[in-house]
Coordinates of C-alpha atoms and ligand atoms in Angstrom, one line a residue:
M1 CA -0.1 -0.1 0.0
T2 CA 1.2 3.6 -1.0
L3 CA -0.2 6.9 0.3
G4 CA 0.4 9.8 -1.9
I5 CA 0.3 13.1 0.1
L6 CA 0.0 16.5 -1.3
G7 CA 2.4 19.0 0.8
G8 CA 5.5 17.9 2.6
G9 CA 5.4 20.2 5.7
Q10 CA 5.3 19.3 9.4
L11 CA 1.8 17.7 8.9
G12 CA 3.0 15.9 5.6
W13 CA 5.9 14.5 8.0
M14 CA 3.7 13.7 10.7
L15 CA 1.2 11.6 8.5
G16 CA 4.3 9.9 7.1
V17 CA 5.3 8.9 10.4
A18 CA 1.8 7.5 11.2
A19 CA 1.8 5.9 7.8
R20 CA 5.3 4.2 8.1
R21 CA 4.2 2.8 11.3
L22 CA 1.3 1.1 10.1
G23 CA 3.9 -0.4 7.3
I24 CA 2.5 2.2 4.6
D25 CA 4.8 3.8 2.2
C26 CA 4.4 7.6 1.3
V27 CA 5.0 9.6 -1.8
F28 CA 5.0 13.3 -1.5
L29 CA 4.1 16.0 -4.0
D30 CA 5.6 19.4 -3.0
P31 CA 7.7 22.1 -4.8
A32 CA 9.7 23.1 -2.1
E33 CA 13.7 22.7 -2.1
A34 CA 13.8 21.0 1.3
C35 CA 10.6 19.5 3.2
T36 CA 10.1 18.0 6.5
A37 CA 8.4 15.2 5.1
D38 CA 11.8 14.0 3.1
L39 CA 12.8 12.5 6.5
V40 CA 9.8 9.9 5.9
G41 CA 9.2 9.2 2.1
E42 CA 10.1 9.8 -1.4
R43 CA 9.0 13.1 -2.7
I44 CA 8.1 14.3 -6.4
R45 CA 9.5 17.9 -6.7
A46 CA 7.0 19.9 -8.8
D47 CA 4.0 22.3 -8.6
Y48 CA 0.7 20.8 -7.6
D49 CA -0.9 21.5 -10.7
D50 CA 2.0 19.9 -12.8
P51 CA 0.5 17.3 -15.0
D52 CA 3.3 14.9 -15.3
A53 CA 3.5 14.9 -11.5
L54 CA 0.3 14.3 -10.7
A55 CA 0.4 11.4 -13.4
E56 CA 3.5 10.2 -11.5
L57 CA 1.8 10.3 -8.1
A58 CA -1.4 8.8 -9.4
R59 CA 0.8 5.9 -10.8
R60 CA 2.5 5.5 -7.7
C61 CA 0.0 5.5 -5.1
D62 CA -3.0 3.6 -4.3
V63 CA -5.0 6.5 -2.6
I64 CA -4.1 10.2 -2.3
T65 CA -4.7 12.6 0.4
Y66 CA -3.3 16.1 1.5
E67 CA -1.9 18.5 4.3
F68 CA -3.6 21.5 3.1
E69 CA -7.0 22.5 1.6
N70 CA -6.0 24.5 -1.1
V71 CA -5.3 21.6 -3.5
P72 CA -5.9 23.1 -7.1
A73 CA -9.2 21.9 -8.2
T74 CA -7.5 20.8 -11.3
A75 CA -5.0 18.7 -9.6
A76 CA -7.8 17.2 -7.4
A77 CA -9.9 16.2 -10.6
S78 CA -7.1 14.8 -12.6
L79 CA -5.7 12.6 -9.5
A80 CA -9.4 11.4 -9.2
R81 CA -9.8 10.1 -12.3
T82 CA -7.4 7.2 -11.6
V83 CA -7.1 7.0 -7.8
P84 CA -9.3 7.7 -4.8
V85 CA -8.7 11.2 -3.5
R86 CA -9.7 11.4 0.5
P87 CA -11.1 13.6 1.7
G88 CA -13.1 14.0 -1.5
W89 CA -13.9 16.9 -3.5
N90 CA -17.1 18.1 -1.3
S91 CA -14.9 18.7 1.6
L92 CA -12.0 20.5 -0.4
E93 CA -14.6 22.8 -2.0
T94 CA -16.3 23.6 0.8
S95 CA -13.4 24.4 2.8
Q96 CA -11.4 26.5 0.3
D97 CA -14.0 29.4 0.2
R98 CA -15.2 30.9 3.3
L99 CA -18.6 32.2 1.8
V100 CA -19.2 28.7 0.4
E101 CA -18.2 27.3 3.7
K102 CA -20.3 29.8 5.9
N103 CA -23.4 29.1 3.8
F104 CA -22.8 25.4 3.9
L105 CA -22.5 25.3 7.7
I106 CA -25.7 27.5 7.9
D107 CA -27.5 25.1 5.7
H108 CA -26.6 22.3 8.1
G109 CA -27.7 24.3 11.2
V110 CA -24.5 25.1 12.7
P111 CA -24.4 28.7 14.1
V112 CA -21.6 31.2 12.7
P113 CA -20.8 34.4 13.3
P114 CA -22.9 37.5 11.3
F115 CA -21.1 37.8 7.9
R116 CA -21.7 39.7 4.5
A117 CA -19.9 38.8 0.8
V118 CA -17.9 41.8 -0.2
D119 CA -16.4 42.7 -3.4
D120 CA -15.6 46.2 -3.4
V121 CA -15.6 49.5 -1.4
A122 CA -19.4 49.7 -2.1
S123 CA -20.4 46.3 -0.9
L124 CA -17.8 46.7 2.3
R125 CA -19.5 50.1 3.1
A126 CA -23.1 48.6 2.9
A127 CA -21.8 45.4 4.8
V128 CA -20.5 47.8 7.7
T129 CA -24.2 49.3 7.8
E130 CA -25.3 46.0 8.8
I131 CA -22.7 44.3 10.5
G132 CA -21.3 47.4 12.4
T133 CA -17.7 47.5 13.9
P134 CA -15.4 46.2 14.9
A135 CA -15.4 43.6 12.1
I136 CA -12.8 41.5 10.1
L137 CA -12.6 41.8 6.5
K138 CA -11.4 38.1 5.2
T139 CA -10.2 37.2 1.7
R140 CA -12.7 34.1 0.6
R141 CA -9.8 32.1 -0.5
G142 CA -6.0 31.1 0.5
G143 CA -5.8 32.6 4.2
Y144 CA -4.1 30.9 7.0
D145 CA -2.4 32.0 10.4
G146 CA -4.5 35.2 10.3
K147 CA -3.1 36.2 6.9
G148 CA -5.4 37.9 4.2
Q149 CA -7.3 39.4 7.0
F150 CA -7.8 43.0 8.1
V151 CA -9.4 44.3 11.5
L152 CA -11.9 47.2 10.4
R153 CA -12.2 49.3 13.5
D154 CA -13.5 52.8 11.9
P155 CA -16.2 52.4 8.8
E156 CA -13.9 55.2 7.4
A157 CA -11.2 52.6 6.6
A158 CA -13.1 50.9 4.1
S159 CA -11.5 51.9 1.2
D160 CA -8.0 50.9 3.1
A161 CA -9.1 47.6 4.1
I162 CA -10.1 46.9 0.4
D163 CA -6.6 47.7 -0.5
A164 CA -5.0 45.8 2.3
I165 CA -6.6 42.6 0.9
E166 CA -5.6 43.6 -2.5
A167 CA -9.2 43.9 -3.6
R168 CA -9.8 40.2 -3.6
P169 CA -13.3 38.4 -3.0
A170 CA -14.1 38.7 0.7
I171 CA -16.3 38.4 3.4
L172 CA -16.9 40.9 6.3
E173 CA -17.4 39.1 9.8
A174 CA -18.6 40.6 13.2
M175 CA -15.5 40.8 15.6
I176 CA -17.1 38.2 18.4
D177 CA -16.5 39.0 21.8
F178 CA -15.9 35.1 22.8
D179 CA -14.8 33.6 26.0
L180 CA -12.5 31.2 24.5
E181 CA -11.5 29.3 21.3
A182 CA -12.0 25.6 20.7
S183 CA -11.7 23.1 18.0
V184 CA -12.9 19.6 17.4
L185 CA -11.3 17.0 15.6
V186 CA -13.4 14.1 14.2
V187 CA -12.7 11.3 11.9
R188 CA -14.7 9.7 9.7
G189 CA -13.8 6.1 7.9
V190 CA -14.9 5.1 4.4
D191 CA -17.7 2.8 5.7
G192 CA -19.0 5.8 7.8
T193 CA -17.8 5.1 11.2
T194 CA -17.2 8.5 12.9
K195 CA -15.1 9.2 16.2
A196 CA -14.4 12.5 17.7
W197 CA -11.5 13.4 20.4
T198 CA -12.4 15.7 23.4
P199 CA -12.8 19.5 22.5
I200 CA -9.4 21.3 22.5
R201 CA -9.0 24.7 23.7
N202 CA -6.9 27.0 21.8
H203 CA -5.1 30.4 22.4
H204 CA -4.1 32.5 19.4
A205 CA -2.1 35.6 19.3
E206 CA -1.9 37.6 16.2
G207 CA -4.1 35.4 14.1
I208 CA -1.5 32.4 15.1
L209 CA -2.2 29.3 17.3
R210 CA 0.1 29.5 20.6
R211 CA -1.2 27.0 22.8
S212 CA -3.5 24.1 22.7
E213 CA -5.2 22.4 26.0
C214 CA -7.1 19.4 26.4
P215 CA -9.5 18.9 28.4
A216 CA -10.5 22.4 27.5
P217 CA -10.6 24.3 30.4
G218 CA -13.8 26.7 30.6
V219 CA -15.8 24.7 28.2
S220 CA -19.2 23.6 29.7
P221 CA -20.4 20.3 29.0
R222 CA -23.3 21.6 26.9
A223 CA -21.0 23.5 24.6
G224 CA -18.5 20.5 24.2
S225 CA -21.5 18.2 23.4
A226 CA -22.9 20.8 21.1
M227 CA -19.2 21.3 19.5
M228 CA -19.1 17.6 18.8
D229 CA -22.4 16.9 17.3
H230 CA -21.8 19.9 14.8
A231 CA -18.4 18.5 14.0
I232 CA -19.5 14.9 13.5
R233 CA -22.7 16.4 11.3
I234 CA -20.6 18.3 9.2
A235 CA -18.7 15.4 8.4
E236 CA -21.4 13.2 7.8
A237 CA -22.7 16.0 5.2
L238 CA -19.6 16.3 3.6
D239 CA -19.4 12.4 3.2
H240 CA -15.9 13.2 4.3
V241 CA -13.7 10.4 4.7
G242 CA -10.2 11.2 7.2
V243 CA -9.9 13.8 9.9
L244 CA -11.9 17.0 9.8
T245 CA -11.4 19.9 11.9
V246 CA -13.9 22.4 13.2
E247 CA -12.5 25.4 15.0
F248 CA -15.5 27.5 17.3
F249 CA -15.8 30.9 19.1
V250 CA -17.4 29.7 22.7
T251 CA -19.3 32.2 24.8
G252 CA -20.7 30.5 27.7
D253 CA -23.1 27.5 26.3
E254 CA -23.2 29.1 23.0
V255 CA -20.8 27.9 20.1
L256 CA -20.2 29.8 16.7
A257 CA -18.2 27.9 14.0
N258 CA -15.0 29.4 12.7
E259 CA -13.7 27.6 10.0
L260 CA -13.4 24.0 9.0
A261 CA -10.2 22.1 7.8
P262 CA -10.6 18.8 6.0
R263 CA -7.2 17.8 7.7
V264 CA -5.3 16.9 10.6
H265 CA -4.8 20.2 12.5
N266 CA -2.2 21.9 14.6
S267 CA -4.6 22.1 17.4
G268 CA -4.8 17.9 17.2
H269 CA -0.9 17.9 17.9
L270 CA -1.2 16.9 21.2
T271 CA -3.2 13.8 20.5
I272 CA 0.0 12.2 19.4
E273 CA 0.9 11.9 23.3
F274 CA -2.8 12.8 24.9
S275 CA -5.0 9.9 22.8
E276 CA -5.1 6.4 22.2
T277 CA -4.8 7.0 18.7
D278 CA -3.4 10.3 17.2
Q279 CA -5.0 12.2 14.5
F280 CA -2.3 11.2 12.1
E281 CA -2.8 7.7 12.5
N282 CA -6.6 7.6 12.4
H283 CA -6.5 9.9 9.2
V284 CA -4.1 7.4 7.5
R285 CA -6.5 4.6 8.8
A286 CA -9.5 6.4 7.7
V287 CA -8.1 7.4 3.9
T288 CA -6.7 3.7 3.6
G289 CA -10.0 2.0 4.5
R290 CA -8.8 0.6 7.8
D291 CA -10.8 0.4 11.1
L292 CA -10.3 3.7 13.2
G293 CA -8.5 3.4 16.5
P294 CA -9.9 4.3 19.9
T295 CA -9.5 8.5 20.5
D296 CA -9.9 8.1 24.3
A297 CA -7.4 10.1 26.4
R298 CA -4.3 8.2 27.9
H299 CA -3.7 11.1 30.3
G300 CA -5.6 13.3 32.5
H301 CA -4.4 16.6 31.1
G302 CA -2.4 17.6 27.7
I303 CA -0.9 21.0 26.7
M304 CA 0.6 21.9 23.3
L305 CA 3.1 25.1 22.8
N306 CA 4.2 26.0 19.5
A307 CA 7.7 27.1 18.6
I308 CA 6.9 30.1 16.6
G309 CA 10.0 32.2 14.5
D310 CA 12.7 30.0 16.0
S311 CA 13.4 26.7 18.1
P312 CA 13.8 26.5 21.9
S313 CA 17.6 26.1 22.4
P314 CA 18.3 22.2 22.8
Q315 CA 20.5 22.6 26.1
A316 CA 17.5 24.5 27.6
L317 CA 15.2 21.4 26.4
A318 CA 17.8 18.9 28.0
E319 CA 18.0 20.9 31.3
A320 CA 14.3 20.6 31.8
R321 CA 14.2 17.0 30.9
V322 CA 12.4 17.5 27.7
A323 CA 12.4 14.4 25.3
T324 CA 12.9 15.0 21.6
V325 CA 11.7 13.0 18.8
D326 CA 13.9 11.7 15.6
A327 CA 13.0 11.7 12.3
M328 CA 10.9 9.1 12.4
G329 CA 8.7 10.4 15.4
V330 CA 10.0 8.3 17.8
V331 CA 11.3 9.8 21.2
A332 CA 15.0 9.7 21.0
A333 CA 17.0 7.0 22.9
D334 CA 18.6 9.9 24.9
G335 CA 15.5 11.4 26.2
N336 CA 13.4 9.9 29.0
P337 CA 10.4 7.9 27.4
D338 CA 8.6 8.2 30.6
D339 CA 9.3 12.1 30.6
D340 CA 6.1 14.5 30.7
A341 CA 7.5 16.7 28.1
V342 CA 8.5 15.9 24.3
Y343 CA 9.6 18.4 21.7
H344 CA 9.0 17.7 18.2
G345 CA 11.3 19.8 15.7
Y346 CA 10.3 20.4 12.3
R347 CA 13.8 20.7 11.1
K348 CA 13.0 24.0 9.2
T349 CA 14.9 27.2 8.7
P350 CA 13.6 29.7 10.9
R351 CA 11.6 32.8 9.9
V352 CA 9.4 35.2 11.3
A353 CA 5.9 33.6 12.4
R354 CA 6.9 30.4 11.0
K355 CA 5.9 27.3 13.1
V356 CA 9.3 25.5 13.5
G357 CA 8.2 22.7 16.1
H358 CA 5.9 22.4 19.1
L359 CA 6.4 21.0 22.4
T360 CA 3.7 18.6 24.3
I361 CA 3.2 17.9 28.0
T362 CA 1.1 15.3 29.3
D363 CA 0.2 14.5 33.1
D364 CA -2.6 13.4 35.3
A365 CA -2.7 17.2 36.0
I366 CA -0.2 19.5 34.6
D367 CA 1.6 21.6 37.2
P368 CA 1.2 25.4 36.2
T369 CA 4.7 26.1 37.4
R370 CA 6.0 23.3 35.0
S371 CA 4.1 24.3 31.7
D372 CA 5.1 28.0 32.4
A373 CA 8.7 27.2 32.8
L374 CA 8.4 25.2 29.7
A375 CA 6.2 27.9 27.7
S376 CA 9.1 30.4 28.7
M377 CA 11.8 28.5 26.6
V378 CA 9.5 28.1 23.5
P379 CA 9.9 31.2 21.3
G380 CA 6.4 32.2 20.2
A381 CA 4.5 30.2 22.9
V382 CA 3.9 33.1 24.9
V383 CA 3.0 36.5 23.8
D384 CA 3.1 39.6 26.2
Ligands
ATP1 P1 -5.8 29.3 10.7 O1 -6.1 28.6 9.3 O2 -4.3 29.5 10.8 O3 -6.5 28.7 11.7 P2 -7.1 31.7 9.6 O4 -6.0 32.4 9.0 O5 -7.8 30.6 8.5 O6 -6.3 30.8 10.5 P3 -9.1 32.2 11.3 O7 -9.2 31.3 11.8 O8 -10.6 33.0 10.5 O9 -7.8 32.7 10.2 O10 -8.6 33.5 12.4 C1 -7.4 33.3 13.0 C2 -7.8 33.8 14.4 O11 -8.4 35.3 14.2 C3 -9.0 33.1 15.3 O12 -8.5 31.8 15.5 C4 -9.3 34.0 15.9 O13 -8.3 34.2 17.2 C5 -9.0 35.3 15.4 N1 -10.4 35.7 14.7 C6 -10.9 35.4 13.4 N2 -12.0 35.6 13.1 C7 -12.7 36.4 14.4 C8 -13.8 36.8 14.9 N3 -14.9 37.0 13.7 N4 -14.0 37.3 15.7 C9 -12.9 37.4 16.8 N5 -11.7 36.9 16.7 C10 -11.4 36.5 15.4
MG2 MG1 -8.4 29.7 11.6

């Protein structure tokens, strides 16, 4: 069995680690010069819409998946002619465009923040009159880590806002004064079986995820079960196969869906240590037609800290008794496998705002002194 993966970043790498553990080979497609996923599989280095590269990938693989949702429609269609692409086109089409996504969510009974479609300064002015300020202008396509967004505080700034997003088709969304953010990951198999992980609480700064925690502190049982029900309903409505992530804004018992990702997700990295079966393994199990593994927790408490812009110092990690994973995602022999903390380095060249690794802490109940000390050595995990 060979699994083709579009995208060779850290998500591709962690998918490859899980696949290799299950005895599945991976072939990646990615145009970059160097990729984290090169550690775990062969790669075709070409653009995602290169017809020869797509033909080669389809020929070499039994099934294709992806680490990002912006797979070009032409690529998905050409692959799908000869090999299953999972999750399928429904999931991609819905999650690639924020307007399509929001309308889909409403049609399936999932509440979302108030929004309006915006195409130019005139439609933005009209939208501001209805939505009010503050509001966020978001491009319909292509955004990630808060890119392609403009916070509109003053209706007079409409024309600046349109310039800031280069006049691309967009939506204007009300700024929600939520209590907290959470995500729910679900996985759905080829046979329609679904499993969900417990909701995860997420802390963002400047549009970038910094820290995730499970069980999610501050999430009421009602809000938690509403989010899990919504996520499972969405996966079923999309006829999704694989992991699906739904991000939510939570205020008391009320939940509003922010966005979908038809894939494994940064907020689910803690499942590697925290859960019986992690998001990567269950995604690979689902897309290759295998039975899904249990999603139950193995620990009382898990926290993940993103390293952004730079890596923590290896010496500081060693002194704090943090284990590190090797190229195959295995806790290195020099680390203590029983340790409560593991650092996953992505072997990427540091760059401003770039995610270069993550550190996961698991325990029955994590001592805040311990998590604060570790957070202080992970660049980007704490924002003043
Ligand atoms: P990613 O793909 O990295 O999750 P993104 O660029 O697709 O991010 P969003 O998820 O839409 O963008 O927004 C990023 C973050 O900005 C959110 O997690 C939240 O913290 C904040 N944000 C976005 N929309 C709103 C909103 N309507 N009200 C309040 N905060 C918001
Ligand atoms: Mg998001």
